[in-house]
Coordinates of C-alpha atoms in Angstrom, one line a residue:
X1 CA -0.6 -24.2 15.5
X2 CA -0.2 -23.9 11.7
X3 CA 3.9 -23.8 11.4
X4 CA 5.7 -21.8 8.3
X5 CA 8.4 -23.9 6.4
X6 CA 10.8 -22.1 4.2
X7 CA 11.0 -24.1 0.7
X8 CA 13.8 -23.9 -1.0
X9 CA 12.1 -24.0 -4.5
X10 CA 10.4 -20.7 -3.5
X11 CA 12.0 -17.2 -4.9
X12 CA 11.2 -14.1 -5.7
X13 CA 12.6 -11.9 -8.2
X14 CA 12.7 -8.3 -8.6
X15 CA 11.3 -6.4 -12.1
X16 CA 11.3 -3.3 -11.3
X17 CA 11.3 -0.4 -8.8
X18 CA 9.6 3.0 -8.2
X19 CA 10.2 5.8 -6.0
X20 CA 6.8 6.9 -4.4
X21 CA 6.9 10.8 -4.9
X22 CA 4.2 12.9 -5.7
X23 CA 3.5 14.5 -9.5
X24 CA 1.8 17.6 -8.1
X25 CA 3.2 20.1 -5.3
X26 CA 0.8 19.9 -2.1
X27 CA -1.7 22.8 -1.5
X28 CA -0.3 25.2 0.6
X29 CA -1.4 24.6 4.5
X30 CA -2.2 20.8 3.4
X31 CA 0.5 19.6 5.6
X32 CA 1.2 16.9 3.1
X33 CA 5.6 15.8 2.3
X34 CA 6.3 15.9 -1.5
X35 CA 6.9 11.9 -1.0
X36 CA 4.7 8.7 0.1
X37 CA 6.4 7.9 3.4
X38 CA 5.9 5.0 6.0
X39 CA 4.2 3.2 2.9
X40 CA 2.0 0.2 5.1
X41 CA -0.5 -1.5 2.9
X42 CA -1.7 -1.6 -0.8
X43 CA -4.6 -2.4 -2.3
X44 CA -6.1 -2.3 -6.1
X45 CA -9.0 0.1 -6.3
X46 CA -10.4 1.8 -9.3
X47 CA -7.3 0.5 -11.3
X48 CA -5.0 2.1 -9.6
X49 CA -2.9 0.8 -6.1
X50 CA -4.2 2.6 -3.4
X51 CA -1.2 2.8 -0.8
X52 CA -2.1 3.6 2.9
X53 CA 0.5 5.4 5.1
X54 CA 1.4 4.8 8.7
X55 CA 2.7 8.0 9.7
X56 CA 0.7 10.2 7.2
X57 CA -2.7 10.9 6.7
X58 CA -3.3 10.9 2.6
X59 CA -3.9 7.9 0.3
X60 CA -1.5 8.2 -2.3
X61 CA -2.9 6.5 -5.8
X62 CA -0.7 5.1 -8.2
X63 CA -1.7 4.3 -11.4
X64 CA 0.7 4.4 -14.7
X65 CA 3.1 7.2 -14.1
X66 CA 1.4 9.4 -12.0
X67 CA 1.3 9.3 -8.0
X68 CA -1.5 11.5 -6.6
X69 CA -3.1 12.2 -3.1
X70 CA -6.0 12.0 -1.4
X71 CA -6.3 14.1 2.3
X72 CA -7.6 12.5 5.2
X73 CA -8.9 14.1 7.7
X74 CA -6.7 16.4 10.1
X75 CA -6.0 14.7 13.4
X76 CA -4.6 16.5 16.3
X77 CA -3.3 20.3 16.3
X78 CA -4.9 20.0 12.5
X79 CA -1.5 18.2 11.3
X80 CA -1.3 15.8 8.6
X81 CA 2.1 14.4 9.8
X82 CA 3.5 12.5 12.6
X83 CA 6.6 11.7 13.8
X84 CA 9.2 11.9 16.9
X85 CA 10.5 15.2 15.6
X86 CA 7.0 16.6 15.6
X87 CA 6.1 15.4 19.1
X88 CA 2.9 13.9 17.8
X89 CA 4.2 10.3 16.8
X90 CA 1.3 8.3 19.7
X91 CA -1.3 11.0 18.0
X92 CA -1.1 9.2 14.5
X93 CA -4.0 7.1 12.8
X94 CA -1.0 4.3 12.4
X95 CA -3.2 2.8 9.3
X96 CA -1.2 -1.0 8.5
X97 CA -3.8 -2.8 6.9
X98 CA -6.3 -2.1 4.1
X99 CA -8.5 -4.2 2.0
X100 CA -10.9 -2.9 -1.0
X101 CA -14.7 -4.3 -0.7
X102 CA -17.9 -3.6 -2.5
X103 CA -20.3 -1.6 -1.5
X104 CA -22.8 -2.1 0.4
X105 CA -26.4 -1.6 -0.9
X106 CA -29.6 -1.7 1.3
X107 CA -30.3 -5.4 -0.2
X108 CA -26.8 -6.8 0.3
X109 CA -23.5 -5.6 -1.5
X110 CA -23.2 -4.5 -4.9
X111 CA -24.2 -7.1 -7.7
X112 CA -21.1 -6.8 -9.7
X113 CA -19.0 -7.5 -6.4
X114 CA -16.1 -4.6 -8.1
X115 CA -14.3 -2.7 -5.3
X116 CA -15.9 0.3 -4.0
X117 CA -14.3 1.1 -0.9
X118 CA -11.4 0.8 0.3
X119 CA -11.0 0.1 4.3
X120 CA -7.8 1.4 6.0
X121 CA -7.1 -0.4 10.0
X122 CA -5.1 1.6 12.7
X123 CA -3.0 -0.9 14.1
X124 CA -4.5 -0.3 17.5
X125 CA -1.4 -0.4 19.1
X126 CA -2.5 2.8 20.9
X127 CA -5.9 4.9 21.6
X128 CA -5.4 7.0 18.4
X129 CA -5.0 4.2 16.7
X130 CA -7.8 2.5 17.1
X131 CA -9.7 3.7 13.8
X132 CA -10.8 2.6 10.8
X133 CA -10.4 4.8 7.8
X134 CA -13.5 4.3 5.4
X135 CA -12.8 6.0 1.6
X136 CA -15.6 5.8 -0.9
X137 CA -17.7 8.1 -2.6
X138 CA -17.1 10.3 1.0
X139 CA -14.3 9.7 3.1
X140 CA -14.7 9.1 6.8
X141 CA -12.9 8.1 10.1
X142 CA -14.6 5.6 12.0
X143 CA -14.0 5.2 15.7
X144 CA -13.2 1.4 15.9
X145 CA -12.4 1.3 19.4
X146 CA -15.4 -1.1 20.4
X147 CA -13.9 -4.0 17.7
X148 CA -10.3 -3.1 19.0
X149 CA -11.5 -4.0 22.7
X150 CA -13.0 -7.3 21.2
X151 CA -10.0 -8.1 19.8
X152 CA -7.5 -7.4 22.8
X153 CA -9.9 -9.9 24.7
X154 CA -9.7 -12.4 21.7
X155 CA -6.0 -12.5 21.8
X156 CA -5.1 -12.0 25.4
X157 CA -2.7 -9.2 24.6
X158 CA -2.4 -5.7 23.1
X159 CA -3.1 -5.7 19.3
X160 CA -0.7 -5.0 16.6
X161 CA -3.0 -5.3 13.1
X162 CA -0.6 -5.1 10.0
X163 CA -2.7 -7.1 7.5
X164 CA -5.9 -7.8 6.2
X165 CA -7.4 -9.9 3.9
X166 CA -11.1 -10.5 2.5
X167 CA -11.0 -14.8 1.7
X168 CA -14.5 -15.2 0.3
X169 CA -17.2 -13.7 3.0
X170 CA -14.9 -13.3 6.1
X171 CA -12.2 -10.7 7.1
X172 CA -9.2 -11.7 8.0
X173 CA -6.9 -9.6 10.3
X174 CA -3.1 -10.2 10.9
X175 CA -1.9 -9.7 14.2
X176 CA 1.9 -9.1 13.8
X177 CA 2.3 -10.3 17.5
X178 CA 4.8 -8.2 18.6
X179 CA 3.6 -6.3 21.5
X180 CA 5.4 -7.1 24.2
X181 CA 7.0 -10.1 25.8
X182 CA 3.6 -10.9 27.2
X183 CA 2.4 -11.4 23.2
X184 CA 1.6 -15.3 22.7
X185 CA 3.0 -14.2 18.8
X186 CA 1.3 -13.8 15.4
X187 CA -2.7 -14.6 15.3
X188 CA -5.4 -14.7 12.6
X189 CA -8.7 -13.1 13.8
X190 CA -11.5 -13.7 11.6
X191 CA -14.9 -11.8 11.2
X192 CA -17.7 -11.5 8.9
X193 CA -17.4 -9.2 6.0
X194 CA -21.4 -8.6 6.1
X195 CA -21.3 -7.9 10.1
X196 CA -18.4 -5.2 9.7
X197 CA -20.0 -3.3 6.8
X198 CA -23.2 -2.6 8.5
X199 CA -21.5 -1.5 11.3
X200 CA -19.1 0.7 9.8
X201 CA -22.3 1.8 7.9
X202 CA -24.0 2.7 11.3
X203 CA -26.7 0.2 11.1
X204 CA -25.7 -2.7 13.1
X205 CA -24.0 -3.8 16.5
X206 CA -19.9 -4.6 16.9
X207 CA -19.1 -7.7 14.7
X208 CA -18.6 -10.9 16.7
X209 CA -15.4 -12.5 16.2
X210 CA -16.0 -15.9 14.3
X211 CA -12.6 -17.3 14.9
X212 CA -8.8 -16.9 15.9
X213 CA -6.1 -18.8 14.8
X214 CA -2.3 -18.3 16.4
X215 CA 1.2 -18.6 13.5
X216 CA 4.6 -19.9 14.1
X217 CA 6.4 -18.1 11.8
X218 CA 9.9 -18.6 13.1
X219 CA 12.8 -16.6 14.4
X220 CA 16.1 -15.3 13.4
X221 CA 18.8 -14.3 15.7
X222 CA 16.5 -14.5 18.8
X223 CA 13.9 -12.0 16.9
X224 CA 10.4 -13.4 15.9
X225 CA 9.0 -12.6 12.7
X226 CA 5.7 -11.7 12.7
X227 CA 2.9 -10.6 9.8
X228 CA 3.4 -6.9 8.3
X229 CA 0.7 -7.3 5.7
X230 CA -1.6 -9.5 3.7
X231 CA -3.3 -10.4 0.6
X232 CA -6.1 -13.1 -0.6
X233 CA -5.6 -14.8 -4.3
X234 CA -8.4 -16.8 -4.7
X235 CA -8.6 -19.0 -1.6
X236 CA -5.2 -18.4 -0.6
X237 CA -3.4 -16.1 1.4
X238 CA -0.1 -14.5 1.1
X239 CA 1.6 -12.4 3.7
X240 CA 4.9 -10.5 4.5
X241 CA 6.3 -11.2 7.8
X242 CA 9.3 -9.2 9.4
X243 CA 11.6 -10.0 12.4
X244 CA 12.6 -6.3 14.1
X245 CA 14.9 -6.1 16.7
X246 CA 12.6 -4.4 19.1
X247 CA 10.8 -5.5 22.2
X248 CA 7.3 -3.5 21.2
X249 CA 5.2 -2.5 18.6
X250 CA 5.7 1.6 19.0
X251 CA 9.2 1.6 18.6
X252 CA 11.2 1.0 15.4
X253 CA 14.2 -1.0 14.9
X254 CA 16.6 -2.8 12.6
X255 CA 15.0 -5.6 10.5
X256 CA 16.8 -8.8 11.1
X257 CA 14.9 -10.7 8.2
X258 CA 11.7 -10.7 6.4
X259 CA 9.7 -13.3 4.2
X260 CA 6.9 -13.7 1.7
X261 CA 4.4 -16.3 2.4
X262 CA 1.6 -18.3 1.6
X263 CA -1.0 -19.8 3.7
X264 CA -2.9 -22.9 1.9
X265 CA -5.2 -24.5 3.9
X266 CA -3.0 -25.8 7.0
X267 CA -0.1 -25.2 4.9
X268 CA 2.3 -22.4 5.5
X269 CA 5.6 -22.1 3.0
X270 CA 7.6 -19.5 3.1
X271 CA 11.0 -17.8 1.5
X272 CA 13.7 -15.4 2.6
X273 CA 12.6 -11.7 1.3
X274 CA 15.8 -9.7 0.5
X275 CA 15.8 -6.4 -1.3
X276 CA 19.6 -5.4 -2.7
X277 CA 20.9 -8.3 -1.0
X278 CA 19.7 -7.5 2.5
X279 CA 16.0 -7.7 4.5
X280 CA 13.9 -4.8 4.1
X281 CA 10.7 -4.0 6.0
X282 CA 8.4 -5.0 3.2
X283 CA 5.0 -3.6 4.6
X284 CA 2.3 -4.0 1.6
X285 CA 1.7 -6.6 -1.3
X286 CA -0.4 -6.4 -3.9
X287 CA -1.0 -8.8 -6.7
X288 CA -1.8 -8.0 -10.4
X289 CA -5.5 -8.9 -11.1
X290 CA -4.5 -10.5 -14.4
X291 CA -1.3 -12.1 -13.8
X292 CA -1.2 -14.2 -10.0
X293 CA 2.8 -14.2 -9.9
X294 CA 2.9 -10.8 -10.5
X295 CA 3.2 -8.6 -7.1
X296 CA 3.8 -5.2 -5.8
X297 CA 6.0 -5.0 -3.0
X298 CA 6.1 -1.3 -0.5
X299 CA 9.0 -0.8 1.3
X300 CA 9.0 1.2 4.4
X301 CA 12.2 3.2 4.9
X302 CA 11.7 4.2 8.5
X303 CA 13.0 7.6 8.0
X304 CA 10.8 10.6 7.1
X305 CA 12.6 12.0 4.8
X306 CA 13.2 9.4 2.1
X307 CA 9.9 8.7 0.1
X308 CA 8.8 4.7 -0.2
X309 CA 9.7 2.5 -2.9
X310 CA 7.6 0.6 -5.0
X311 CA 8.6 -3.2 -6.2
X312 CA 7.8 -4.9 -9.0
X313 CA 8.4 -8.1 -8.3
X314 CA 8.2 -11.7 -9.9
X315 CA 7.1 -14.7 -7.8
X316 CA 8.9 -18.1 -9.0
X317 CA 8.9 -21.6 -8.3
X318 CA 5.5 -23.6 -7.5
X319 CA 3.6 -20.7 -5.3

């Protein structure tokens, strides 16, 4: 089992911060708040950052000075907002992980390899969350219950997918490892990208699980660290991790520690991640395609009335 090691030579420097509020007023009846909330994952798509949200059925696009929104299909009761105050928290898609991929053509993936689609994964922590949103030329919600069933069988526990990374032709799904006291901890489950693409297009069977591996990310004050996002940069995979004072994947609680780490083969190194001197619930990570040590973090405030924040960061040291 790979074990993460804190490396004192690694650090993160905050360059700037941006509060994510939409530029345009929401259309009447759209059920959209004025701000991006619960930002839970990011990926580059069409030269912009696509930001998913775990309790609002909208994709936010951040490009230049603009923040715009793409509405996803409505959920139960016609709602696109899901929260305790509305009594519908358990009905949300809970999109927690996303990845940009080339579009699948009849003869294979697009020749350019450019990202044409965004795949956004529900956490799988409840039946309504066993969905995959596919955003491309059209937008659709794919019922992925058969895949999540295979994930539960593989992990021998409930599922909480919080990150996804495309590594060559494999898709790595990152299980946070916090579903209950019976959860055996953080894990990575690997699928073939082509098999998943065919299934999402309705042209093949449920993807087979190719491999899975447990990770020991450590613990802080008795609370274990678990994956909260991941992204591939070449053959390496960078990840976010948090230790949250909650006994399960449903109830939010205070974050006691957060880290940024990198998986490089069998070696896992990490550094403490502090924002304004305190651990933050960093749930989205994306790298600048042109600057390998330049990235963005999305911070989830766990407050429906507070906008998510986007931090521009520099990775310093021998990452």
